[in-house]
């Protein structure tokens, strides 16, 4: 009797039936089901699947201690952001989450609130003020606010070998008794995700651009609350609607206000024009 494609799919699904790990069994059976449906729907040829295998092999070869091309693939296919959106607690009034991205470092310098984190990063000065609150509006003191961003040239400090590991436009500040915090940095600019690997080739082959709209990353932690991983995006950025990793949520677009030189709100005398941005972050209880 000839074996039909449906019989192959059923046999492959059934091959996991004896698994004694119910979650692994569910994931593997669903993966096989959808993988086979994908091949059927697209009438995938063996040559096309071989090209796919070569692409995945190249993706693996591009990975090393600091470069994770598979995460970039997950990001650019929208899978990373889908998982974030599926699991975040924003329904209850908390700030929406977005992707962590590859440029977070665990060793950002701790600075007093109000400090200048820029460390000579190129860019126009930016004064950021914020509050950390519970989803129902209670001020959260002693929250840890871990911040990182690209500079005016669209580069993170970790992408600049000339810095020799020194940190720039990155730091950790703490909220005060009223949940307030502030810092100085530079106005972030849009930047492309790394395009010198197979994911970059995939974007080009499909006529997609590699750009992320300008943003500042925040990882906010407070005792008794779920950590919040998010960004605040620059209002008006040309890539807000086409972020290559699908990370933009309208509630995360911040107002960046331009100011003429003079006295800044914290008393700093600015000899050049500067910007400010204010945002209230709301955390979800554990
Ligand atoms: C980032 O925002 O840092 C980022 C996120 C996903 C892929 C590449 C960069
Ligand atoms: Fe980023």
PDB file of C-alpha atoms and ligand atoms in Angstrom:
ATOM      1  CA  UNK A   1       0.000   0.000   0.000  1.00  0.00           C
ATOM      2  CA  UNK A   2       1.364   3.426  -0.943  1.00  0.00           C
ATOM      3  CA  UNK A   3       2.123   5.725   1.968  1.00  0.00           C
ATOM      4  CA  UNK A   4       0.215   9.014   1.734  1.00  0.00           C
ATOM      5  CA  UNK A   5       1.655  12.300   3.039  1.00  0.00           C
ATOM      6  CA  UNK A   6      -1.060  12.299   5.736  1.00  0.00           C
ATOM      7  CA  UNK A   7       0.070   8.861   6.938  1.00  0.00           C
ATOM      8  CA  UNK A   8       3.648  10.132   7.277  1.00  0.00           C
ATOM      9  CA  UNK A   9       2.460  13.098   9.328  1.00  0.00           C
ATOM     10  CA  UNK A  10       0.324  10.872  11.577  1.00  0.00           C
ATOM     11  CA  UNK A  11       3.209   8.418  12.039  1.00  0.00           C
ATOM     12  CA  UNK A  12       5.637  11.222  12.943  1.00  0.00           C
ATOM     13  CA  UNK A  13       3.167  12.670  15.466  1.00  0.00           C
ATOM     14  CA  UNK A  14       2.482   9.226  16.925  1.00  0.00           C
ATOM     15  CA  UNK A  15       6.221   8.557  17.345  1.00  0.00           C
ATOM     16  CA  UNK A  16       6.169  10.926  20.359  1.00  0.00           C
ATOM     17  CA  UNK A  17       3.149   9.269  21.993  1.00  0.00           C
ATOM     18  CA  UNK A  18       5.212   7.322  24.543  1.00  0.00           C
ATOM     19  CA  UNK A  19       7.147  10.362  25.797  1.00  0.00           C
ATOM     20  CA  UNK A  20       6.947  10.517  29.593  1.00  0.00           C
ATOM     21  CA  UNK A  21       7.384  14.302  29.563  1.00  0.00           C
ATOM     22  CA  UNK A  22       3.877  15.615  28.768  1.00  0.00           C
ATOM     23  CA  UNK A  23       4.964  19.190  27.945  1.00  0.00           C
ATOM     24  CA  UNK A  24       7.805  18.047  25.683  1.00  0.00           C
ATOM     25  CA  UNK A  25       5.406  15.624  23.983  1.00  0.00           C
ATOM     26  CA  UNK A  26       2.867  18.408  23.370  1.00  0.00           C
ATOM     27  CA  UNK A  27       5.534  20.747  21.940  1.00  0.00           C
ATOM     28  CA  UNK A  28       7.083  18.075  19.679  1.00  0.00           C
ATOM     29  CA  UNK A  29       3.772  16.806  18.355  1.00  0.00           C
ATOM     30  CA  UNK A  30       2.556  20.325  17.620  1.00  0.00           C
ATOM     31  CA  UNK A  31       5.891  21.216  15.997  1.00  0.00           C
ATOM     32  CA  UNK A  32       5.676  18.199  13.686  1.00  0.00           C
ATOM     33  CA  UNK A  33       2.026  18.937  12.868  1.00  0.00           C
ATOM     34  CA  UNK A  34       2.733  22.568  11.917  1.00  0.00           C
ATOM     35  CA  UNK A  35       6.027  21.813  10.163  1.00  0.00           C
ATOM     36  CA  UNK A  36       4.315  19.249   7.960  1.00  0.00           C
ATOM     37  CA  UNK A  37       1.390  21.611   7.314  1.00  0.00           C
ATOM     38  CA  UNK A  38       3.898  24.316   6.291  1.00  0.00           C
ATOM     39  CA  UNK A  39       5.596  21.948   3.812  1.00  0.00           C
ATOM     40  CA  UNK A  40       2.219  20.906   2.399  1.00  0.00           C
ATOM     41  CA  UNK A  41       0.863  24.465   2.159  1.00  0.00           C
ATOM     42  CA  UNK A  42       3.929  25.748   0.299  1.00  0.00           C
ATOM     43  CA  UNK A  43       4.480  22.531  -1.746  1.00  0.00           C
ATOM     44  CA  UNK A  44       8.054  22.754  -0.434  1.00  0.00           C
ATOM     45  CA  UNK A  45      10.565  21.079  -2.761  1.00  0.00           C
ATOM     46  CA  UNK A  46      13.553  19.060  -1.565  1.00  0.00           C
ATOM     47  CA  UNK A  47      15.897  21.672  -3.087  1.00  0.00           C
ATOM     48  CA  UNK A  48      14.122  24.445  -1.178  1.00  0.00           C
ATOM     49  CA  UNK A  49      14.357  22.508   2.083  1.00  0.00           C
ATOM     50  CA  UNK A  50      18.089  21.926   1.414  1.00  0.00           C
ATOM     51  CA  UNK A  51      18.467  25.712   0.976  1.00  0.00           C
ATOM     52  CA  UNK A  52      16.636  26.085   4.300  1.00  0.00           C
ATOM     53  CA  UNK A  53      19.004  23.624   5.987  1.00  0.00           C
ATOM     54  CA  UNK A  54      22.003  25.518   4.592  1.00  0.00           C
ATOM     55  CA  UNK A  55      20.518  28.778   5.898  1.00  0.00           C
ATOM     56  CA  UNK A  56      20.048  27.308   9.390  1.00  0.00           C
ATOM     57  CA  UNK A  57      23.578  25.855   9.291  1.00  0.00           C
ATOM     58  CA  UNK A  58      25.007  29.277   8.371  1.00  0.00           C
ATOM     59  CA  UNK A  59      22.944  30.820  11.171  1.00  0.00           C
ATOM     60  CA  UNK A  60      24.556  28.426  13.653  1.00  0.00           C
ATOM     61  CA  UNK A  61      28.042  29.101  12.296  1.00  0.00           C
ATOM     62  CA  UNK A  62      27.541  32.853  12.786  1.00  0.00           C
ATOM     63  CA  UNK A  63      26.951  32.390  16.526  1.00  0.00           C
ATOM     64  CA  UNK A  64      29.724  32.874  19.086  1.00  0.00           C
ATOM     65  CA  UNK A  65      30.045  34.164  22.655  1.00  0.00           C
ATOM     66  CA  UNK A  66      28.779  37.629  21.732  1.00  0.00           C
ATOM     67  CA  UNK A  67      26.782  37.069  18.559  1.00  0.00           C
ATOM     68  CA  UNK A  68      23.526  35.073  18.651  1.00  0.00           C
ATOM     69  CA  UNK A  69      22.222  34.846  15.102  1.00  0.00           C
ATOM     70  CA  UNK A  70      19.379  32.455  16.076  1.00  0.00           C
ATOM     71  CA  UNK A  71      17.949  35.052  18.468  1.00  0.00           C
ATOM     72  CA  UNK A  72      18.223  37.614  15.672  1.00  0.00           C
ATOM     73  CA  UNK A  73      16.338  35.184  13.435  1.00  0.00           C
ATOM     74  CA  UNK A  74      13.650  34.748  16.090  1.00  0.00           C
ATOM     75  CA  UNK A  75      13.493  38.559  16.475  1.00  0.00           C
ATOM     76  CA  UNK A  76      13.168  39.281  12.753  1.00  0.00           C
ATOM     77  CA  UNK A  77      10.515  36.578  12.284  1.00  0.00           C
ATOM     78  CA  UNK A  78       8.464  38.219  15.052  1.00  0.00           C
ATOM     79  CA  UNK A  79       8.640  35.149  17.303  1.00  0.00           C
ATOM     80  CA  UNK A  80      10.527  36.870  20.146  1.00  0.00           C
ATOM     81  CA  UNK A  81       7.985  39.678  20.290  1.00  0.00           C
ATOM     82  CA  UNK A  82       5.047  37.266  19.989  1.00  0.00           C
ATOM     83  CA  UNK A  83       6.248  35.455  23.123  1.00  0.00           C
ATOM     84  CA  UNK A  84       6.735  38.763  24.973  1.00  0.00           C
ATOM     85  CA  UNK A  85       3.212  39.893  24.040  1.00  0.00           C
ATOM     86  CA  UNK A  86       1.715  36.504  24.979  1.00  0.00           C
ATOM     87  CA  UNK A  87       3.205  36.527  28.462  1.00  0.00           C
ATOM     88  CA  UNK A  88       3.357  40.127  29.682  1.00  0.00           C
ATOM     89  CA  UNK A  89       1.062  41.488  32.378  1.00  0.00           C
ATOM     90  CA  UNK A  90      -0.035  44.651  30.621  1.00  0.00           C
ATOM     91  CA  UNK A  91      -3.750  43.765  30.746  1.00  0.00           C
ATOM     92  CA  UNK A  92      -3.902  44.868  34.378  1.00  0.00           C
ATOM     93  CA  UNK A  93      -2.597  48.396  33.785  1.00  0.00           C
ATOM     94  CA  UNK A  94       1.117  47.569  33.882  1.00  0.00           C
ATOM     95  CA  UNK A  95       3.518  49.048  31.322  1.00  0.00           C
ATOM     96  CA  UNK A  96       3.768  46.880  28.223  1.00  0.00           C
ATOM     97  CA  UNK A  97       6.932  44.847  27.708  1.00  0.00           C
ATOM     98  CA  UNK A  98       9.090  44.493  24.625  1.00  0.00           C
ATOM     99  CA  UNK A  99      12.176  42.530  23.564  1.00  0.00           C
ATOM    100  CA  UNK A 100      15.375  42.540  25.670  1.00  0.00           C
ATOM    101  CA  UNK A 101      17.664  42.574  22.615  1.00  0.00           C
ATOM    102  CA  UNK A 102      21.332  41.565  22.521  1.00  0.00           C
ATOM    103  CA  UNK A 103      22.931  44.714  23.970  1.00  0.00           C
ATOM    104  CA  UNK A 104      22.026  44.385  27.643  1.00  0.00           C
ATOM    105  CA  UNK A 105      25.052  43.801  29.891  1.00  0.00           C
ATOM    106  CA  UNK A 106      24.873  42.604  33.503  1.00  0.00           C
ATOM    107  CA  UNK A 107      27.620  45.025  34.608  1.00  0.00           C
ATOM    108  CA  UNK A 108      26.150  48.483  33.939  1.00  0.00           C
ATOM    109  CA  UNK A 109      27.639  51.022  36.397  1.00  0.00           C
ATOM    110  CA  UNK A 110      25.481  51.985  39.380  1.00  0.00           C
ATOM    111  CA  UNK A 111      25.028  55.779  39.403  1.00  0.00           C
ATOM    112  CA  UNK A 112      23.161  58.219  41.658  1.00  0.00           C
ATOM    113  CA  UNK A 113      19.778  59.234  40.285  1.00  0.00           C
ATOM    114  CA  UNK A 114      20.237  62.502  38.362  1.00  0.00           C
ATOM    115  CA  UNK A 115      23.697  61.470  37.062  1.00  0.00           C
ATOM    116  CA  UNK A 116      24.928  61.849  33.515  1.00  0.00           C
ATOM    117  CA  UNK A 117      25.220  58.328  32.063  1.00  0.00           C
ATOM    118  CA  UNK A 118      26.395  59.475  28.643  1.00  0.00           C
ATOM    119  CA  UNK A 119      30.155  59.252  29.348  1.00  0.00           C
ATOM    120  CA  UNK A 120      30.870  61.401  26.258  1.00  0.00           C
ATOM    121  CA  UNK A 121      28.612  59.414  23.904  1.00  0.00           C
ATOM    122  CA  UNK A 122      27.982  61.398  20.705  1.00  0.00           C
ATOM    123  CA  UNK A 123      24.550  62.989  20.646  1.00  0.00           C
ATOM    124  CA  UNK A 124      22.415  65.885  21.822  1.00  0.00           C
ATOM    125  CA  UNK A 125      21.907  65.932  25.617  1.00  0.00           C
ATOM    126  CA  UNK A 126      18.719  64.275  26.878  1.00  0.00           C
ATOM    127  CA  UNK A 127      17.266  64.639  30.369  1.00  0.00           C
ATOM    128  CA  UNK A 128      15.121  61.626  31.301  1.00  0.00           C
ATOM    129  CA  UNK A 129      12.746  61.736  34.259  1.00  0.00           C
ATOM    130  CA  UNK A 130      10.491  58.917  35.341  1.00  0.00           C
ATOM    131  CA  UNK A 131       8.488  57.290  38.067  1.00  0.00           C
ATOM    132  CA  UNK A 132       8.186  53.668  39.063  1.00  0.00           C
ATOM    133  CA  UNK A 133       4.676  52.798  40.228  1.00  0.00           C
ATOM    134  CA  UNK A 134       2.607  49.695  40.867  1.00  0.00           C
ATOM    135  CA  UNK A 135      -0.062  48.958  38.265  1.00  0.00           C
ATOM    136  CA  UNK A 136      -2.609  50.590  40.618  1.00  0.00           C
ATOM    137  CA  UNK A 137      -0.535  53.761  41.034  1.00  0.00           C
ATOM    138  CA  UNK A 138       1.452  53.247  44.280  1.00  0.00           C
ATOM    139  CA  UNK A 139       4.972  54.770  44.247  1.00  0.00           C
ATOM    140  CA  UNK A 140       7.728  52.127  44.376  1.00  0.00           C
ATOM    141  CA  UNK A 141      10.855  53.218  46.273  1.00  0.00           C
ATOM    142  CA  UNK A 142      14.266  51.559  45.746  1.00  0.00           C
ATOM    143  CA  UNK A 143      13.362  50.180  42.324  1.00  0.00           C
ATOM    144  CA  UNK A 144      16.424  49.299  40.224  1.00  0.00           C
ATOM    145  CA  UNK A 145      16.336  51.001  36.829  1.00  0.00           C
ATOM    146  CA  UNK A 146      18.822  49.511  34.374  1.00  0.00           C
ATOM    147  CA  UNK A 147      19.122  51.674  31.238  1.00  0.00           C
ATOM    148  CA  UNK A 148      20.970  51.186  27.927  1.00  0.00           C
ATOM    149  CA  UNK A 149      20.721  52.805  24.519  1.00  0.00           C
ATOM    150  CA  UNK A 150      22.388  53.556  21.195  1.00  0.00           C
ATOM    151  CA  UNK A 151      24.061  56.929  20.665  1.00  0.00           C
ATOM    152  CA  UNK A 152      23.584  59.492  17.860  1.00  0.00           C
ATOM    153  CA  UNK A 153      25.512  57.219  15.477  1.00  0.00           C
ATOM    154  CA  UNK A 154      23.172  54.316  16.224  1.00  0.00           C
ATOM    155  CA  UNK A 155      25.845  52.368  18.121  1.00  0.00           C
ATOM    156  CA  UNK A 156      25.837  50.782  21.576  1.00  0.00           C
ATOM    157  CA  UNK A 157      28.989  51.014  23.703  1.00  0.00           C
ATOM    158  CA  UNK A 158      29.516  47.235  23.316  1.00  0.00           C
ATOM    159  CA  UNK A 159      29.772  47.725  19.530  1.00  0.00           C
ATOM    160  CA  UNK A 160      32.674  50.173  19.919  1.00  0.00           C
ATOM    161  CA  UNK A 161      35.929  48.293  20.403  1.00  0.00           C
ATOM    162  CA  UNK A 162      37.727  51.646  20.919  1.00  0.00           C
ATOM    163  CA  UNK A 163      36.004  51.937  24.320  1.00  0.00           C
ATOM    164  CA  UNK A 164      37.884  48.872  25.590  1.00  0.00           C
ATOM    165  CA  UNK A 165      34.874  47.711  27.587  1.00  0.00           C
ATOM    166  CA  UNK A 166      34.136  51.121  29.150  1.00  0.00           C
ATOM    167  CA  UNK A 167      30.432  51.771  29.536  1.00  0.00           C
ATOM    168  CA  UNK A 168      28.670  54.608  27.796  1.00  0.00           C
ATOM    169  CA  UNK A 169      24.984  55.630  27.610  1.00  0.00           C
ATOM    170  CA  UNK A 170      24.336  52.808  30.063  1.00  0.00           C
ATOM    171  CA  UNK A 171      23.840  52.656  33.830  1.00  0.00           C
ATOM    172  CA  UNK A 172      21.699  51.707  36.789  1.00  0.00           C
ATOM    173  CA  UNK A 173      19.858  54.256  38.957  1.00  0.00           C
ATOM    174  CA  UNK A 174      17.460  53.794  41.868  1.00  0.00           C
ATOM    175  CA  UNK A 175      14.028  55.328  42.485  1.00  0.00           C
ATOM    176  CA  UNK A 176      13.545  57.568  45.547  1.00  0.00           C
ATOM    177  CA  UNK A 177      10.810  57.369  48.209  1.00  0.00           C
ATOM    178  CA  UNK A 178       8.244  58.794  45.745  1.00  0.00           C
ATOM    179  CA  UNK A 179       9.282  56.364  42.995  1.00  0.00           C
ATOM    180  CA  UNK A 180      11.053  59.154  41.054  1.00  0.00           C
ATOM    181  CA  UNK A 181      14.307  58.827  39.170  1.00  0.00           C
ATOM    182  CA  UNK A 182      16.213  60.824  36.562  1.00  0.00           C
ATOM    183  CA  UNK A 183      19.380  60.744  34.501  1.00  0.00           C
ATOM    184  CA  UNK A 184      21.114  62.560  31.675  1.00  0.00           C
ATOM    185  CA  UNK A 185      22.019  60.753  28.499  1.00  0.00           C
ATOM    186  CA  UNK A 186      21.944  61.502  24.770  1.00  0.00           C
ATOM    187  CA  UNK A 187      19.122  61.498  22.250  1.00  0.00           C
ATOM    188  CA  UNK A 188      18.984  57.958  20.791  1.00  0.00           C
ATOM    189  CA  UNK A 189      18.912  57.415  17.034  1.00  0.00           C
ATOM    190  CA  UNK A 190      17.506  54.622  14.876  1.00  0.00           C
ATOM    191  CA  UNK A 191      19.953  51.839  14.003  1.00  0.00           C
ATOM    192  CA  UNK A 192      20.056  48.682  11.866  1.00  0.00           C
ATOM    193  CA  UNK A 193      20.270  45.225  13.453  1.00  0.00           C
ATOM    194  CA  UNK A 194      23.478  43.368  12.457  1.00  0.00           C
ATOM    195  CA  UNK A 195      23.250  42.564   8.720  1.00  0.00           C
ATOM    196  CA  UNK A 196      26.592  40.834   8.102  1.00  0.00           C
ATOM    197  CA  UNK A 197      25.147  37.325   8.543  1.00  0.00           C
ATOM    198  CA  UNK A 198      22.479  35.026   7.105  1.00  0.00           C
ATOM    199  CA  UNK A 199      19.670  36.951   8.788  1.00  0.00           C
ATOM    200  CA  UNK A 200      20.837  40.105   6.985  1.00  0.00           C
ATOM    201  CA  UNK A 201      20.807  38.147   3.705  1.00  0.00           C
ATOM    202  CA  UNK A 202      17.289  36.927   4.480  1.00  0.00           C
ATOM    203  CA  UNK A 203      16.144  40.527   5.023  1.00  0.00           C
ATOM    204  CA  UNK A 204      17.723  41.685   1.725  1.00  0.00           C
ATOM    205  CA  UNK A 205      16.305  38.702  -0.208  1.00  0.00           C
ATOM    206  CA  UNK A 206      12.840  39.690   0.980  1.00  0.00           C
ATOM    207  CA  UNK A 207      13.118  43.435   0.426  1.00  0.00           C
ATOM    208  CA  UNK A 208      12.986  44.146   4.175  1.00  0.00           C
ATOM    209  CA  UNK A 209      14.943  46.962   5.828  1.00  0.00           C
ATOM    210  CA  UNK A 210      17.031  46.179   8.955  1.00  0.00           C
ATOM    211  CA  UNK A 211      16.139  49.274  11.036  1.00  0.00           C
ATOM    212  CA  UNK A 212      14.881  49.661  14.591  1.00  0.00           C
ATOM    213  CA  UNK A 213      13.262  52.995  15.523  1.00  0.00           C
ATOM    214  CA  UNK A 214      15.212  55.065  18.080  1.00  0.00           C
ATOM    215  CA  UNK A 215      14.616  53.892  21.638  1.00  0.00           C
ATOM    216  CA  UNK A 216      15.949  53.651  25.184  1.00  0.00           C
ATOM    217  CA  UNK A 217      15.958  50.247  26.907  1.00  0.00           C
ATOM    218  CA  UNK A 218      14.740  49.848  30.493  1.00  0.00           C
ATOM    219  CA  UNK A 219      14.924  46.825  32.789  1.00  0.00           C
ATOM    220  CA  UNK A 220      13.086  47.778  35.978  1.00  0.00           C
ATOM    221  CA  UNK A 221      13.033  45.615  39.087  1.00  0.00           C
ATOM    222  CA  UNK A 222      11.280  46.225  42.411  1.00  0.00           C
ATOM    223  CA  UNK A 223      10.717  43.859  45.307  1.00  0.00           C
ATOM    224  CA  UNK A 224       7.366  42.066  45.065  1.00  0.00           C
ATOM    225  CA  UNK A 225       6.884  42.956  41.383  1.00  0.00           C
ATOM    226  CA  UNK A 226       7.600  41.248  38.085  1.00  0.00           C
ATOM    227  CA  UNK A 227      10.683  42.649  36.325  1.00  0.00           C
ATOM    228  CA  UNK A 228       9.718  44.896  33.427  1.00  0.00           C
ATOM    229  CA  UNK A 229      11.762  44.700  30.205  1.00  0.00           C
ATOM    230  CA  UNK A 230      10.743  47.469  27.874  1.00  0.00           C
ATOM    231  CA  UNK A 231      11.820  50.383  25.668  1.00  0.00           C
ATOM    232  CA  UNK A 232      10.608  53.931  25.242  1.00  0.00           C
ATOM    233  CA  UNK A 233      10.588  54.824  21.546  1.00  0.00           C
ATOM    234  CA  UNK A 234      11.135  58.266  20.063  1.00  0.00           C
ATOM    235  CA  UNK A 235       7.914  59.824  18.868  1.00  0.00           C
ATOM    236  CA  UNK A 236       8.012  60.634  15.136  1.00  0.00           C
ATOM    237  CA  UNK A 237      10.730  58.127  14.217  1.00  0.00           C
ATOM    238  CA  UNK A 238      10.322  57.013  10.596  1.00  0.00           C
ATOM    239  CA  UNK A 239      10.606  53.319  11.523  1.00  0.00           C
ATOM    240  CA  UNK A 240       7.936  53.198  14.259  1.00  0.00           C
ATOM    241  CA  UNK A 241       5.497  51.349  11.974  1.00  0.00           C
ATOM    242  CA  UNK A 242       8.061  48.973  10.436  1.00  0.00           C
ATOM    243  CA  UNK A 243      10.421  48.008  13.303  1.00  0.00           C
ATOM    244  CA  UNK A 244      12.425  45.049  11.957  1.00  0.00           C
ATOM    245  CA  UNK A 245      11.804  43.121  15.208  1.00  0.00           C
ATOM    246  CA  UNK A 246       8.117  44.189  15.667  1.00  0.00           C
ATOM    247  CA  UNK A 247       8.867  45.599  19.135  1.00  0.00           C
ATOM    248  CA  UNK A 248       6.870  48.847  18.981  1.00  0.00           C
ATOM    249  CA  UNK A 249       3.687  49.184  21.018  1.00  0.00           C
ATOM    250  CA  UNK A 250       1.888  52.539  20.831  1.00  0.00           C
ATOM    251  CA  UNK A 251       1.852  52.893  24.640  1.00  0.00           C
ATOM    252  CA  UNK A 252       5.685  52.845  24.588  1.00  0.00           C
ATOM    253  CA  UNK A 253       6.127  55.846  22.283  1.00  0.00           C
ATOM    254  CA  UNK A 254       7.441  58.675  24.471  1.00  0.00           C
ATOM    255  CA  UNK A 255       7.302  62.429  24.053  1.00  0.00           C
ATOM    256  CA  UNK A 256      10.797  63.787  23.488  1.00  0.00           C
ATOM    257  CA  UNK A 257      10.617  67.554  24.012  1.00  0.00           C
ATOM    258  CA  UNK A 258      13.197  69.921  22.467  1.00  0.00           C
ATOM    259  CA  UNK A 259      14.524  72.772  24.678  1.00  0.00           C
ATOM    260  CA  UNK A 260      16.687  75.786  23.992  1.00  0.00           C
ATOM    261  CA  UNK A 261      19.923  76.145  25.968  1.00  0.00           C
ATOM    262  CA  UNK A 262      19.610  77.662  29.455  1.00  0.00           C
ATOM    263  CA  UNK A 263      18.613  76.306  32.866  1.00  0.00           C
ATOM    264  CA  UNK A 264      17.472  72.675  32.774  1.00  0.00           C
ATOM    265  CA  UNK A 265      14.763  71.524  35.258  1.00  0.00           C
ATOM    266  CA  UNK A 266      17.413  70.060  37.619  1.00  0.00           C
ATOM    267  CA  UNK A 267      19.352  73.353  37.684  1.00  0.00           C
ATOM    268  CA  UNK A 268      22.051  72.231  35.239  1.00  0.00           C
ATOM    269  CA  UNK A 269      23.118  75.166  33.070  1.00  0.00           C
ATOM    270  CA  UNK A 270      22.963  73.969  29.484  1.00  0.00           C
ATOM    271  CA  UNK A 271      25.251  75.719  27.027  1.00  0.00           C
ATOM    272  CA  UNK A 272      23.668  73.830  24.118  1.00  0.00           C
ATOM    273  CA  UNK A 273      20.101  72.923  23.179  1.00  0.00           C
ATOM    274  CA  UNK A 274      18.828  69.735  24.806  1.00  0.00           C
ATOM    275  CA  UNK A 275      15.871  67.335  25.003  1.00  0.00           C
ATOM    276  CA  UNK A 276      13.742  65.901  27.782  1.00  0.00           C
ATOM    277  CA  UNK A 277      11.550  62.839  28.122  1.00  0.00           C
ATOM    278  CA  UNK A 278       9.303  61.804  30.999  1.00  0.00           C
ATOM    279  CA  UNK A 279       7.584  58.455  31.482  1.00  0.00           C
ATOM    280  CA  UNK A 280       5.745  56.654  34.307  1.00  0.00           C
ATOM    281  CA  UNK A 281       6.464  52.913  34.444  1.00  0.00           C
ATOM    282  CA  UNK A 282       3.906  50.623  36.073  1.00  0.00           C
ATOM    283  CA  UNK A 283       4.898  47.202  37.377  1.00  0.00           C
ATOM    284  CA  UNK A 284       2.777  44.126  37.817  1.00  0.00           C
ATOM    285  CA  UNK A 285       2.750  42.447  41.278  1.00  0.00           C
ATOM    286  CA  UNK A 286       4.236  38.931  41.435  1.00  0.00           C
TER     287      UNK A 286
HETATM  288  C1  LIG B   1      17.819  46.034  20.470  1.00  0.00           C
HETATM  289  O1  LIG B   1      16.900  46.805  20.622  1.00  0.00           O
HETATM  290  O2  LIG B   1      18.837  46.304  21.090  1.00  0.00           O
HETATM  291  C2  LIG B   1      17.695  44.850  19.542  1.00  0.00           C
HETATM  292  C3  LIG B   1      16.603  44.018  19.638  1.00  0.00           C
HETATM  293  C4  LIG B   1      16.496  42.922  18.787  1.00  0.00           C
HETATM  294  C5  LIG B   1      17.482  42.691  17.835  1.00  0.00           C
HETATM  295  C6  LIG B   1      18.567  43.553  17.726  1.00  0.00           C
HETATM  296  C7  LIG B   1      18.681  44.650  18.589  1.00  0.00           C
HETATM  297 FE1  LIG B   2      18.093  48.579  21.140  1.00  0.00          FE
END
